[in-house]
PDB file of C-alpha atoms in Angstrom:
ATOM      1  CA  MET A   1     -21.440  24.083  -8.796  1.00  0.00           C
ATOM      2  CA  SER A   2     -20.167  27.230 -10.459  1.00  0.00           C
ATOM      3  CA  ASP A   3     -20.637  27.476 -14.224  1.00  0.00           C
ATOM      4  CA  GLY A   4     -16.922  28.088 -14.733  1.00  0.00           C
ATOM      5  CA  PHE A   5     -15.953  24.952 -12.869  1.00  0.00           C
ATOM      6  CA  LYS A   6     -18.530  22.801 -14.731  1.00  0.00           C
ATOM      7  CA  ARG A   7     -17.240  24.211 -18.017  1.00  0.00           C
ATOM      8  CA  ASP A   8     -13.626  23.281 -17.261  1.00  0.00           C
ATOM      9  CA  TYR A   9     -13.914  20.057 -15.208  1.00  0.00           C
ATOM     10  CA  GLN A  10     -16.013  16.914 -14.943  1.00  0.00           C
ATOM     11  CA  VAL A  11     -16.657  15.489 -11.453  1.00  0.00           C
ATOM     12  CA  ILE A  12     -16.024  11.726 -11.274  1.00  0.00           C
ATOM     13  CA  GLU A  13     -16.354  10.486  -7.680  1.00  0.00           C
ATOM     14  CA  GLU A  14     -16.441  11.581  -4.063  1.00  0.00           C
ATOM     15  CA  LEU A  15     -13.196  11.150  -2.122  1.00  0.00           C
ATOM     16  CA  GLY A  16     -14.071  12.475   1.330  1.00  0.00           C
ATOM     17  CA  ARG A  17     -15.980  14.940   3.494  1.00  0.00           C
ATOM     18  CA  GLY A  18     -14.885  17.629   5.931  1.00  0.00           C
ATOM     19  CA  ARG A  19     -16.505  20.229   8.180  1.00  0.00           C
ATOM     20  CA  PHE A  20     -17.377  22.663   5.406  1.00  0.00           C
ATOM     21  CA  GLY A  21     -17.044  20.779   2.163  1.00  0.00           C
ATOM     22  CA  ILE A  22     -16.695  17.665   0.069  1.00  0.00           C
ATOM     23  CA  VAL A  23     -13.663  16.531  -1.946  1.00  0.00           C
ATOM     24  CA  PHE A  24     -14.189  14.907  -5.348  1.00  0.00           C
ATOM     25  CA  ARG A  25     -11.916  13.536  -8.045  1.00  0.00           C
ATOM     26  CA  CYS A  26     -12.387  15.491 -11.233  1.00  0.00           C
ATOM     27  CA  ILE A  27     -10.982  15.507 -14.765  1.00  0.00           C
ATOM     28  CA  SER A  28      -9.904  18.553 -16.743  1.00  0.00           C
ATOM     29  CA  ARG A  29     -11.980  18.759 -19.921  1.00  0.00           C
ATOM     30  CA  SER A  30      -9.063  20.341 -21.801  1.00  0.00           C
ATOM     31  CA  SER A  31      -6.117  18.186 -20.707  1.00  0.00           C
ATOM     32  CA  GLY A  32      -7.738  15.018 -19.404  1.00  0.00           C
ATOM     33  CA  GLY A  33      -5.649  15.330 -16.228  1.00  0.00           C
ATOM     34  CA  ASN A  34      -6.925  14.093 -12.868  1.00  0.00           C
ATOM     35  CA  TYR A  35      -7.343  16.548  -9.981  1.00  0.00           C
ATOM     36  CA  ALA A  36      -9.082  16.862  -6.651  1.00  0.00           C
ATOM     37  CA  VAL A  37     -11.704  19.561  -6.136  1.00  0.00           C
ATOM     38  CA  LYS A  38     -12.649  20.763  -2.681  1.00  0.00           C
ATOM     39  CA  ILE A  39     -16.175  22.188  -2.855  1.00  0.00           C
ATOM     40  CA  ILE A  40     -16.822  24.426   0.134  1.00  0.00           C
ATOM     41  CA  ASP A  41     -20.280  25.594   1.162  1.00  0.00           C
ATOM     42  CA  LYS A  42     -19.720  29.265   2.038  1.00  0.00           C
ATOM     43  CA  ARG A  43     -23.090  29.442   3.807  1.00  0.00           C
ATOM     44  CA  ARG A  44     -21.936  26.893   6.386  1.00  0.00           C
ATOM     45  CA  ILE A  45     -18.784  28.933   7.055  1.00  0.00           C
ATOM     46  CA  SER A  46     -20.613  32.258   7.364  1.00  0.00           C
ATOM     47  CA  ALA A  47     -23.039  30.621   9.796  1.00  0.00           C
ATOM     48  CA  GLY A  48     -20.113  29.460  11.919  1.00  0.00           C
ATOM     49  CA  ASP A  49     -16.928  31.040  13.203  1.00  0.00           C
ATOM     50  CA  SER A  50     -15.593  34.023  11.250  1.00  0.00           C
ATOM     51  CA  LEU A  51     -12.117  32.615  11.962  1.00  0.00           C
ATOM     52  CA  ASP A  52     -12.903  29.709   9.632  1.00  0.00           C
ATOM     53  CA  ALA A  53     -13.642  32.120   6.780  1.00  0.00           C
ATOM     54  CA  GLU A  54     -10.414  33.987   7.509  1.00  0.00           C
ATOM     55  CA  CYS A  55      -8.416  30.720   7.470  1.00  0.00           C
ATOM     56  CA  LEU A  56      -9.927  29.760   4.123  1.00  0.00           C
ATOM     57  CA  VAL A  57      -9.032  33.097   2.509  1.00  0.00           C
ATOM     58  CA  ASN A  58      -5.580  32.907   4.077  1.00  0.00           C
ATOM     59  CA  GLU A  59      -5.019  29.378   2.746  1.00  0.00           C
ATOM     60  CA  THR A  60      -5.783  30.297  -0.868  1.00  0.00           C
ATOM     61  CA  LYS A  61      -3.459  33.333  -0.713  1.00  0.00           C
ATOM     62  CA  ILE A  62      -0.626  31.285   0.771  1.00  0.00           C
ATOM     63  CA  LEU A  63      -1.011  28.438  -1.753  1.00  0.00           C
ATOM     64  CA  HIS A  64      -0.747  31.006  -4.566  1.00  0.00           C
ATOM     65  CA  LEU A  65       2.371  32.478  -2.947  1.00  0.00           C
ATOM     66  CA  LEU A  66       4.079  29.083  -2.575  1.00  0.00           C
ATOM     67  CA  TYR A  67       3.203  27.783  -6.066  1.00  0.00           C
ATOM     68  CA  PRO A  68       4.886  25.910  -7.643  1.00  0.00           C
ATOM     69  CA  HIS A  69       6.803  23.421  -5.500  1.00  0.00           C
ATOM     70  CA  PRO A  70       7.050  19.655  -6.099  1.00  0.00           C
ATOM     71  CA  HIS A  71       6.292  18.816  -2.454  1.00  0.00           C
ATOM     72  CA  ILE A  72       3.518  21.312  -1.670  1.00  0.00           C
ATOM     73  CA  LEU A  73      -0.082  20.597  -2.639  1.00  0.00           C
ATOM     74  CA  ALA A  74      -0.787  22.928  -5.570  1.00  0.00           C
ATOM     75  CA  LEU A  75      -3.896  25.045  -6.010  1.00  0.00           C
ATOM     76  CA  HIS A  76      -4.468  24.929  -9.785  1.00  0.00           C
ATOM     77  CA  ASN A  77      -7.743  26.830 -10.098  1.00  0.00           C
ATOM     78  CA  LEU A  78     -10.232  28.663  -7.929  1.00  0.00           C
ATOM     79  CA  TYR A  79     -13.891  29.213  -8.796  1.00  0.00           C
ATOM     80  CA  GLU A  80     -16.451  31.060  -6.723  1.00  0.00           C
ATOM     81  CA  ASP A  81     -20.156  31.772  -6.928  1.00  0.00           C
ATOM     82  CA  GLU A  82     -22.674  33.095  -4.387  1.00  0.00           C
ATOM     83  CA  SER A  83     -22.865  29.884  -2.369  1.00  0.00           C
ATOM     84  CA  HIS A  84     -19.770  27.770  -3.082  1.00  0.00           C
ATOM     85  CA  LEU A  85     -16.010  27.884  -3.478  1.00  0.00           C
ATOM     86  CA  HIS A  86     -14.281  25.332  -5.729  1.00  0.00           C
ATOM     87  CA  MET A  87     -10.571  24.709  -5.061  1.00  0.00           C
ATOM     88  CA  VAL A  88      -8.932  22.548  -7.757  1.00  0.00           C
ATOM     89  CA  LEU A  89      -5.919  20.827  -6.164  1.00  0.00           C
ATOM     90  CA  ASP A  90      -3.350  18.109  -6.841  1.00  0.00           C
ATOM     91  CA  LEU A  91      -4.927  14.669  -6.626  1.00  0.00           C
ATOM     92  CA  CYS A  92      -3.293  12.586  -3.879  1.00  0.00           C
ATOM     93  CA  SER A  93      -5.018   9.231  -4.164  1.00  0.00           C
ATOM     94  CA  SER A  94      -2.486   7.266  -2.101  1.00  0.00           C
ATOM     95  CA  SER A  95      -2.834   6.946   1.687  1.00  0.00           C
ATOM     96  CA  ASP A  96      -1.583   9.831   3.843  1.00  0.00           C
ATOM     97  CA  LEU A  97       1.319   9.407   6.287  1.00  0.00           C
ATOM     98  CA  HIS A  98      -1.041   8.959   9.258  1.00  0.00           C
ATOM     99  CA  ARG A  99      -2.538   5.834   7.685  1.00  0.00           C
ATOM    100  CA  ARG A 100       0.881   4.475   6.786  1.00  0.00           C
ATOM    101  CA  ILE A 101       2.164   4.979  10.340  1.00  0.00           C
ATOM    102  CA  THR A 102      -0.699   2.895  11.748  1.00  0.00           C
ATOM    103  CA  LEU A 103       0.427  -0.011   9.553  1.00  0.00           C
ATOM    104  CA  GLN A 104       4.218  -0.011   9.917  1.00  0.00           C
ATOM    105  CA  ILE A 105       7.424   1.169  11.529  1.00  0.00           C
ATOM    106  CA  PHE A 106       9.525   2.850   8.842  1.00  0.00           C
ATOM    107  CA  SER A 107      13.033   1.879   7.846  1.00  0.00           C
ATOM    108  CA  GLU A 108      15.548   4.701   8.183  1.00  0.00           C
ATOM    109  CA  ALA A 109      15.896   4.848   4.394  1.00  0.00           C
ATOM    110  CA  GLU A 110      12.154   5.317   3.860  1.00  0.00           C
ATOM    111  CA  ALA A 111      11.875   7.768   6.779  1.00  0.00           C
ATOM    112  CA  ALA A 112      14.781   9.772   5.336  1.00  0.00           C
ATOM    113  CA  ARG A 113      13.129   9.862   1.896  1.00  0.00           C
ATOM    114  CA  ILE A 114       9.912  11.258   3.340  1.00  0.00           C
ATOM    115  CA  MET A 115      11.702  13.652   5.703  1.00  0.00           C
ATOM    116  CA  SER A 116      13.929  15.001   2.929  1.00  0.00           C
ATOM    117  CA  GLN A 117      10.921  15.813   0.727  1.00  0.00           C
ATOM    118  CA  LEU A 118       8.939  17.247   3.647  1.00  0.00           C
ATOM    119  CA  MET A 119      11.804  19.498   4.743  1.00  0.00           C
ATOM    120  CA  HIS A 120      12.323  20.758   1.184  1.00  0.00           C
ATOM    121  CA  ALA A 121       8.675  21.877   1.333  1.00  0.00           C
ATOM    122  CA  VAL A 122       9.111  23.441   4.789  1.00  0.00           C
ATOM    123  CA  ALA A 123      12.306  25.253   3.776  1.00  0.00           C
ATOM    124  CA  HIS A 124      10.479  26.640   0.710  1.00  0.00           C
ATOM    125  CA  CYS A 125       7.678  27.911   2.979  1.00  0.00           C
ATOM    126  CA  HIS A 126      10.159  29.563   5.338  1.00  0.00           C
ATOM    127  CA  ARG A 127      12.063  31.244   2.500  1.00  0.00           C
ATOM    128  CA  HIS A 128       8.744  32.821   1.479  1.00  0.00           C
ATOM    129  CA  GLY A 129       7.948  33.946   5.028  1.00  0.00           C
ATOM    130  CA  VAL A 130       5.280  31.287   5.647  1.00  0.00           C
ATOM    131  CA  ALA A 131       5.042  29.040   8.712  1.00  0.00           C
ATOM    132  CA  HIS A 132       2.715  26.045   8.259  1.00  0.00           C
ATOM    133  CA  ARG A 133       2.010  25.653  12.013  1.00  0.00           C
ATOM    134  CA  ASP A 134       0.192  22.299  11.742  1.00  0.00           C
ATOM    135  CA  ILE A 135       2.675  19.765  10.391  1.00  0.00           C
ATOM    136  CA  LYS A 136       1.463  16.272  11.284  1.00  0.00           C
ATOM    137  CA  PRO A 137       1.111  12.935   9.465  1.00  0.00           C
ATOM    138  CA  ASP A 138      -2.494  13.684   8.414  1.00  0.00           C
ATOM    139  CA  ASN A 139      -1.262  16.694   6.411  1.00  0.00           C
ATOM    140  CA  ILE A 140       1.512  14.801   4.643  1.00  0.00           C
ATOM    141  CA  LEU A 141      -0.033  13.317   1.503  1.00  0.00           C
ATOM    142  CA  PHE A 142       1.386  11.207  -1.334  1.00  0.00           C
ATOM    143  CA  ASP A 143       0.682  11.524  -5.043  1.00  0.00           C
ATOM    144  CA  GLU A 144       0.530   8.704  -7.601  1.00  0.00           C
ATOM    145  CA  TRP A 145       4.342   8.637  -7.808  1.00  0.00           C
ATOM    146  CA  ASP A 146       4.556   8.289  -3.997  1.00  0.00           C
ATOM    147  CA  SER A 147       5.978  11.801  -3.720  1.00  0.00           C
ATOM    148  CA  VAL A 148       5.259  13.871  -0.597  1.00  0.00           C
ATOM    149  CA  LYS A 149       2.774  16.743  -0.826  1.00  0.00           C
ATOM    150  CA  LEU A 150       2.460  19.008   2.232  1.00  0.00           C
ATOM    151  CA  ALA A 151      -1.197  20.001   2.576  1.00  0.00           C
ATOM    152  CA  ASP A 152      -3.690  21.995   4.672  1.00  0.00           C
ATOM    153  CA  PHE A 153      -2.393  25.540   5.089  1.00  0.00           C
ATOM    154  CA  GLY A 154      -5.483  26.646   7.025  1.00  0.00           C
ATOM    155  CA  SER A 155      -3.393  27.407  10.138  1.00  0.00           C
ATOM    156  CA  ALA A 156      -0.452  28.905   8.214  1.00  0.00           C
ATOM    157  CA  GLU A 157       0.804  32.377   9.070  1.00  0.00           C
ATOM    158  CA  MET A 158       3.101  34.922   7.472  1.00  0.00           C
ATOM    159  CA  PHE A 159       6.125  35.897   9.563  1.00  0.00           C
ATOM    160  CA  LYS A 160       9.003  38.362   9.407  1.00  0.00           C
ATOM    161  CA  GLN A 161      12.404  36.808   8.818  1.00  0.00           C
ATOM    162  CA  GLY A 162      14.534  36.723  11.956  1.00  0.00           C
ATOM    163  CA  GLU A 163      11.678  37.683  14.266  1.00  0.00           C
ATOM    164  CA  GLU A 164       9.522  35.700  16.664  1.00  0.00           C
ATOM    165  CA  SER A 165       6.395  37.497  15.573  1.00  0.00           C
ATOM    166  CA  MET A 166       3.626  34.860  15.670  1.00  0.00           C
ATOM    167  CA  THR A 167       1.163  34.259  18.488  1.00  0.00           C
ATOM    168  CA  GLY A 168      -1.776  31.971  19.244  1.00  0.00           C
ATOM    169  CA  VAL A 169      -2.062  28.306  20.170  1.00  0.00           C
ATOM    170  CA  VAL A 170      -2.531  26.388  16.916  1.00  0.00           C
ATOM    171  CA  GLY A 171      -1.502  22.904  15.885  1.00  0.00           C
ATOM    172  CA  THR A 172      -2.168  19.378  17.123  1.00  0.00           C
ATOM    173  CA  PRO A 173      -1.355  18.208  20.688  1.00  0.00           C
ATOM    174  CA  TYR A 174       1.361  15.595  20.003  1.00  0.00           C
ATOM    175  CA  TYR A 175       3.055  17.765  17.355  1.00  0.00           C
ATOM    176  CA  VAL A 176       2.836  21.321  18.721  1.00  0.00           C
ATOM    177  CA  ALA A 177       6.085  23.021  19.789  1.00  0.00           C
ATOM    178  CA  PRO A 178       6.604  23.929  23.475  1.00  0.00           C
ATOM    179  CA  GLU A 179       7.031  27.660  22.772  1.00  0.00           C
ATOM    180  CA  VAL A 180       3.522  27.724  21.256  1.00  0.00           C
ATOM    181  CA  LEU A 181       2.049  26.257  24.464  1.00  0.00           C
ATOM    182  CA  ALA A 182       4.132  28.591  26.648  1.00  0.00           C
ATOM    183  CA  GLY A 183       2.138  31.555  25.338  1.00  0.00           C
ATOM    184  CA  LYS A 184       5.203  33.368  24.005  1.00  0.00           C
ATOM    185  CA  ASP A 185       5.729  34.923  20.604  1.00  0.00           C
ATOM    186  CA  TYR A 186       7.343  32.346  18.356  1.00  0.00           C
ATOM    187  CA  GLY A 187       8.959  31.912  14.952  1.00  0.00           C
ATOM    188  CA  GLU A 188       9.037  29.479  12.050  1.00  0.00           C
ATOM    189  CA  LYS A 189      11.085  26.848  13.920  1.00  0.00           C
ATOM    190  CA  VAL A 190       7.801  25.529  15.329  1.00  0.00           C
ATOM    191  CA  ASP A 191       7.580  23.661  12.007  1.00  0.00           C
ATOM    192  CA  VAL A 192      10.980  22.031  12.573  1.00  0.00           C
ATOM    193  CA  TRP A 193       9.811  20.779  15.983  1.00  0.00           C
ATOM    194  CA  SER A 194       6.611  19.326  14.485  1.00  0.00           C
ATOM    195  CA  ALA A 195       8.556  17.661  11.674  1.00  0.00           C
ATOM    196  CA  GLY A 196      10.916  16.219  14.309  1.00  0.00           C
ATOM    197  CA  VAL A 197       7.931  14.630  16.061  1.00  0.00           C
ATOM    198  CA  VAL A 198       6.810  13.195  12.704  1.00  0.00           C
ATOM    199  CA  LEU A 199      10.277  11.673  12.209  1.00  0.00           C
ATOM    200  CA  TYR A 200      10.267  10.187  15.736  1.00  0.00           C
ATOM    201  CA  VAL A 201       6.832   8.614  15.138  1.00  0.00           C
ATOM    202  CA  MET A 202       7.964   7.124  11.808  1.00  0.00           C
ATOM    203  CA  LEU A 203      10.943   5.439  13.505  1.00  0.00           C
ATOM    204  CA  ALA A 204       9.265   4.457  16.795  1.00  0.00           C
ATOM    205  CA  GLY A 205       5.565   4.037  16.028  1.00  0.00           C
ATOM    206  CA  PHE A 206       4.564   6.357  18.880  1.00  0.00           C
ATOM    207  CA  PRO A 207       5.129  10.064  19.718  1.00  0.00           C
ATOM    208  CA  PRO A 208       8.013  11.252  21.910  1.00  0.00           C
ATOM    209  CA  PHE A 209       5.781  13.254  24.265  1.00  0.00           C
ATOM    210  CA  HIS A 210       2.506  11.631  25.274  1.00  0.00           C
ATOM    211  CA  GLY A 211      -0.134  11.364  27.994  1.00  0.00           C
ATOM    212  CA  GLU A 212      -3.608  10.074  28.776  1.00  0.00           C
ATOM    213  CA  SER A 213      -5.279  13.440  28.096  1.00  0.00           C
ATOM    214  CA  VAL A 214      -4.620  16.605  26.110  1.00  0.00           C
ATOM    215  CA  VAL A 215      -3.497  18.361  29.304  1.00  0.00           C
ATOM    216  CA  GLU A 216      -1.010  15.569  30.078  1.00  0.00           C
ATOM    217  CA  ILE A 217       0.288  15.663  26.493  1.00  0.00           C
ATOM    218  CA  PHE A 218       0.799  19.452  26.760  1.00  0.00           C
ATOM    219  CA  HIS A 219       2.702  19.025  30.046  1.00  0.00           C
ATOM    220  CA  ALA A 220       4.934  16.386  28.423  1.00  0.00           C
ATOM    221  CA  VAL A 221       5.617  18.679  25.449  1.00  0.00           C
ATOM    222  CA  LEU A 222       6.485  21.573  27.765  1.00  0.00           C
ATOM    223  CA  ARG A 223       8.925  19.359  29.706  1.00  0.00           C
ATOM    224  CA  ALA A 224      10.413  18.198  26.374  1.00  0.00           C
ATOM    225  CA  ASN A 225      12.193  15.266  28.012  1.00  0.00           C
ATOM    226  CA  LEU A 226      13.334  13.458  24.869  1.00  0.00           C
ATOM    227  CA  ARG A 227      14.043   9.750  25.338  1.00  0.00           C
ATOM    228  CA  PHE A 228      14.968   6.864  23.047  1.00  0.00           C
ATOM    229  CA  PRO A 229      13.628   3.633  24.626  1.00  0.00           C
ATOM    230  CA  SER A 230      16.129   0.866  23.877  1.00  0.00           C
ATOM    231  CA  ARG A 231      13.413  -1.673  23.043  1.00  0.00           C
ATOM    232  CA  VAL A 232      12.527   0.454  20.000  1.00  0.00           C
ATOM    233  CA  PHE A 233      15.634   2.511  19.218  1.00  0.00           C
ATOM    234  CA  HIS A 234      18.325  -0.177  19.661  1.00  0.00           C
ATOM    235  CA  SER A 235      18.615  -0.519  15.882  1.00  0.00           C
ATOM    236  CA  VAL A 236      18.223   3.193  15.031  1.00  0.00           C
ATOM    237  CA  SER A 237      21.472   4.863  13.963  1.00  0.00           C
ATOM    238  CA  PRO A 238      23.269   7.453  16.132  1.00  0.00           C
ATOM    239  CA  SER A 239      22.957   9.899  13.219  1.00  0.00           C
ATOM    240  CA  ALA A 240      19.139   9.654  13.222  1.00  0.00           C
ATOM    241  CA  LYS A 241      19.064  10.220  16.999  1.00  0.00           C
ATOM    242  CA  ASP A 242      21.392  13.207  16.623  1.00  0.00           C
ATOM    243  CA  LEU A 243      19.029  14.789  14.087  1.00  0.00           C
ATOM    244  CA  LEU A 244      16.053  14.173  16.387  1.00  0.00           C
ATOM    245  CA  ARG A 245      17.861  15.847  19.310  1.00  0.00           C
ATOM    246  CA  LYS A 246      18.588  18.894  17.144  1.00  0.00           C
ATOM    247  CA  MET A 247      15.018  19.160  15.804  1.00  0.00           C
ATOM    248  CA  LEU A 248      13.351  18.469  19.177  1.00  0.00           C
ATOM    249  CA  CYS A 249      15.465  20.947  21.112  1.00  0.00           C
ATOM    250  CA  LYS A 250      13.360  23.002  23.539  1.00  0.00           C
ATOM    251  CA  ASP A 251      15.830  25.917  23.321  1.00  0.00           C
ATOM    252  CA  VAL A 252      14.713  27.567  20.071  1.00  0.00           C
ATOM    253  CA  SER A 253      18.059  29.352  19.638  1.00  0.00           C
ATOM    254  CA  ARG A 254      19.777  25.934  19.513  1.00  0.00           C
ATOM    255  CA  ARG A 255      17.101  24.173  17.439  1.00  0.00           C
ATOM    256  CA  ILE A 256      18.233  23.784  13.848  1.00  0.00           C
ATOM    257  CA  SER A 257      16.466  25.414  10.899  1.00  0.00           C
ATOM    258  CA  ALA A 258      14.725  23.625   8.031  1.00  0.00           C
ATOM    259  CA  GLU A 259      17.724  24.339   5.794  1.00  0.00           C
ATOM    260  CA  GLN A 260      20.080  22.853   8.414  1.00  0.00           C
ATOM    261  CA  VAL A 261      17.940  19.701   8.598  1.00  0.00           C
ATOM    262  CA  LEU A 262      18.499  19.245   4.860  1.00  0.00           C
ATOM    263  CA  ARG A 263      22.266  19.563   5.398  1.00  0.00           C
ATOM    264  CA  HIS A 264      22.377  17.054   8.276  1.00  0.00           C
ATOM    265  CA  PRO A 265      24.456  13.931   7.479  1.00  0.00           C
ATOM    266  CA  TRP A 266      21.484  11.603   8.070  1.00  0.00           C
ATOM    267  CA  ILE A 267      19.617  13.331   5.216  1.00  0.00           C
ATOM    268  CA  THR A 268      22.605  13.961   2.907  1.00  0.00           C
ATOM    269  CA  ASN A 269      23.790  10.340   3.215  1.00  0.00           C
ATOM    270  CA  TYR A 270      20.345   9.159   2.155  1.00  0.00           C
ATOM    271  CA  VAL A 271      20.361  11.521  -0.858  1.00  0.00           C
ATOM    272  CA  GLU A 272      23.848  10.360  -1.862  1.00  0.00           C
ATOM    273  CA  ASN A 273      22.864   6.669  -1.522  1.00  0.00           C
ATOM    274  CA  MET A 274      19.768   7.247  -3.641  1.00  0.00           C
ATOM    275  CA  ALA A 275      21.823   8.951  -6.343  1.00  0.00           C
ATOM    276  CA  GLU A 276      24.285   6.028  -6.406  1.00  0.00           C
ATOM    277  CA  THR A 277      21.392   3.529  -6.653  1.00  0.00           C
ATOM    278  CA  GLU A 278      19.839   5.404  -9.564  1.00  0.00           C
ATOM    279  CA  LEU A 279      23.172   5.557 -11.374  1.00  0.00           C
ATOM    280  CA  GLY A 280      23.378   1.798 -10.995  1.00  0.00           C
TER     281      GLY A 280
END
């Protein structure tokens, strides 16, 4: 561990392991606050794909650019020595959305709460010219107050406003937008599509476009034949289905933006109901 990190933080326990590093819970020696630290072995990255090193550098730059936002995982400190990189991040000790989805179908109120917070994060990214490009339940974390934190900007890319200037197939099969798979240049609305898939999964318990293999999933995404099976969606409101149709629209010019998602009645009604509940 770097001397600077050891001076400022005390490691408490291991939280998880990834391809290139280990995540620990740590405590700030000055404030006593709890954080997560991602300790990355730079030697393992340099021995592997140079793209991984580029993604790591890109992620730290983008997290600095987007800081602060209540629904984006914050990078609080960065320490580096010859062999390791220490990224001090928000601690999200609650289960991620992927784990929650495996346990339950969400009520519309709870799905709207999560979607509202997620889309505030996405809209903030887009205003700063950043596309996340890998929105999925695994990257939607929750802090100790059960507030959404969008994480993992390793696939994120800067884009020019009003231009479809990004290329490359990135993302996760069930959640990737059709224009990404089509091999065309694309814009930030790929994130709206992915978030739409997340919303569908929260309400249905399964993805809208699926198959027995990755190839079959990709074909289903490219067809983009959106259906609402009555056995699952009979109790889902017309407003929720309308939002899903507008987010999961194959025609990018007709797909709504992140800001428009936040203005959709299904989201605004939830926000208004929450405000009334809090006022008593």
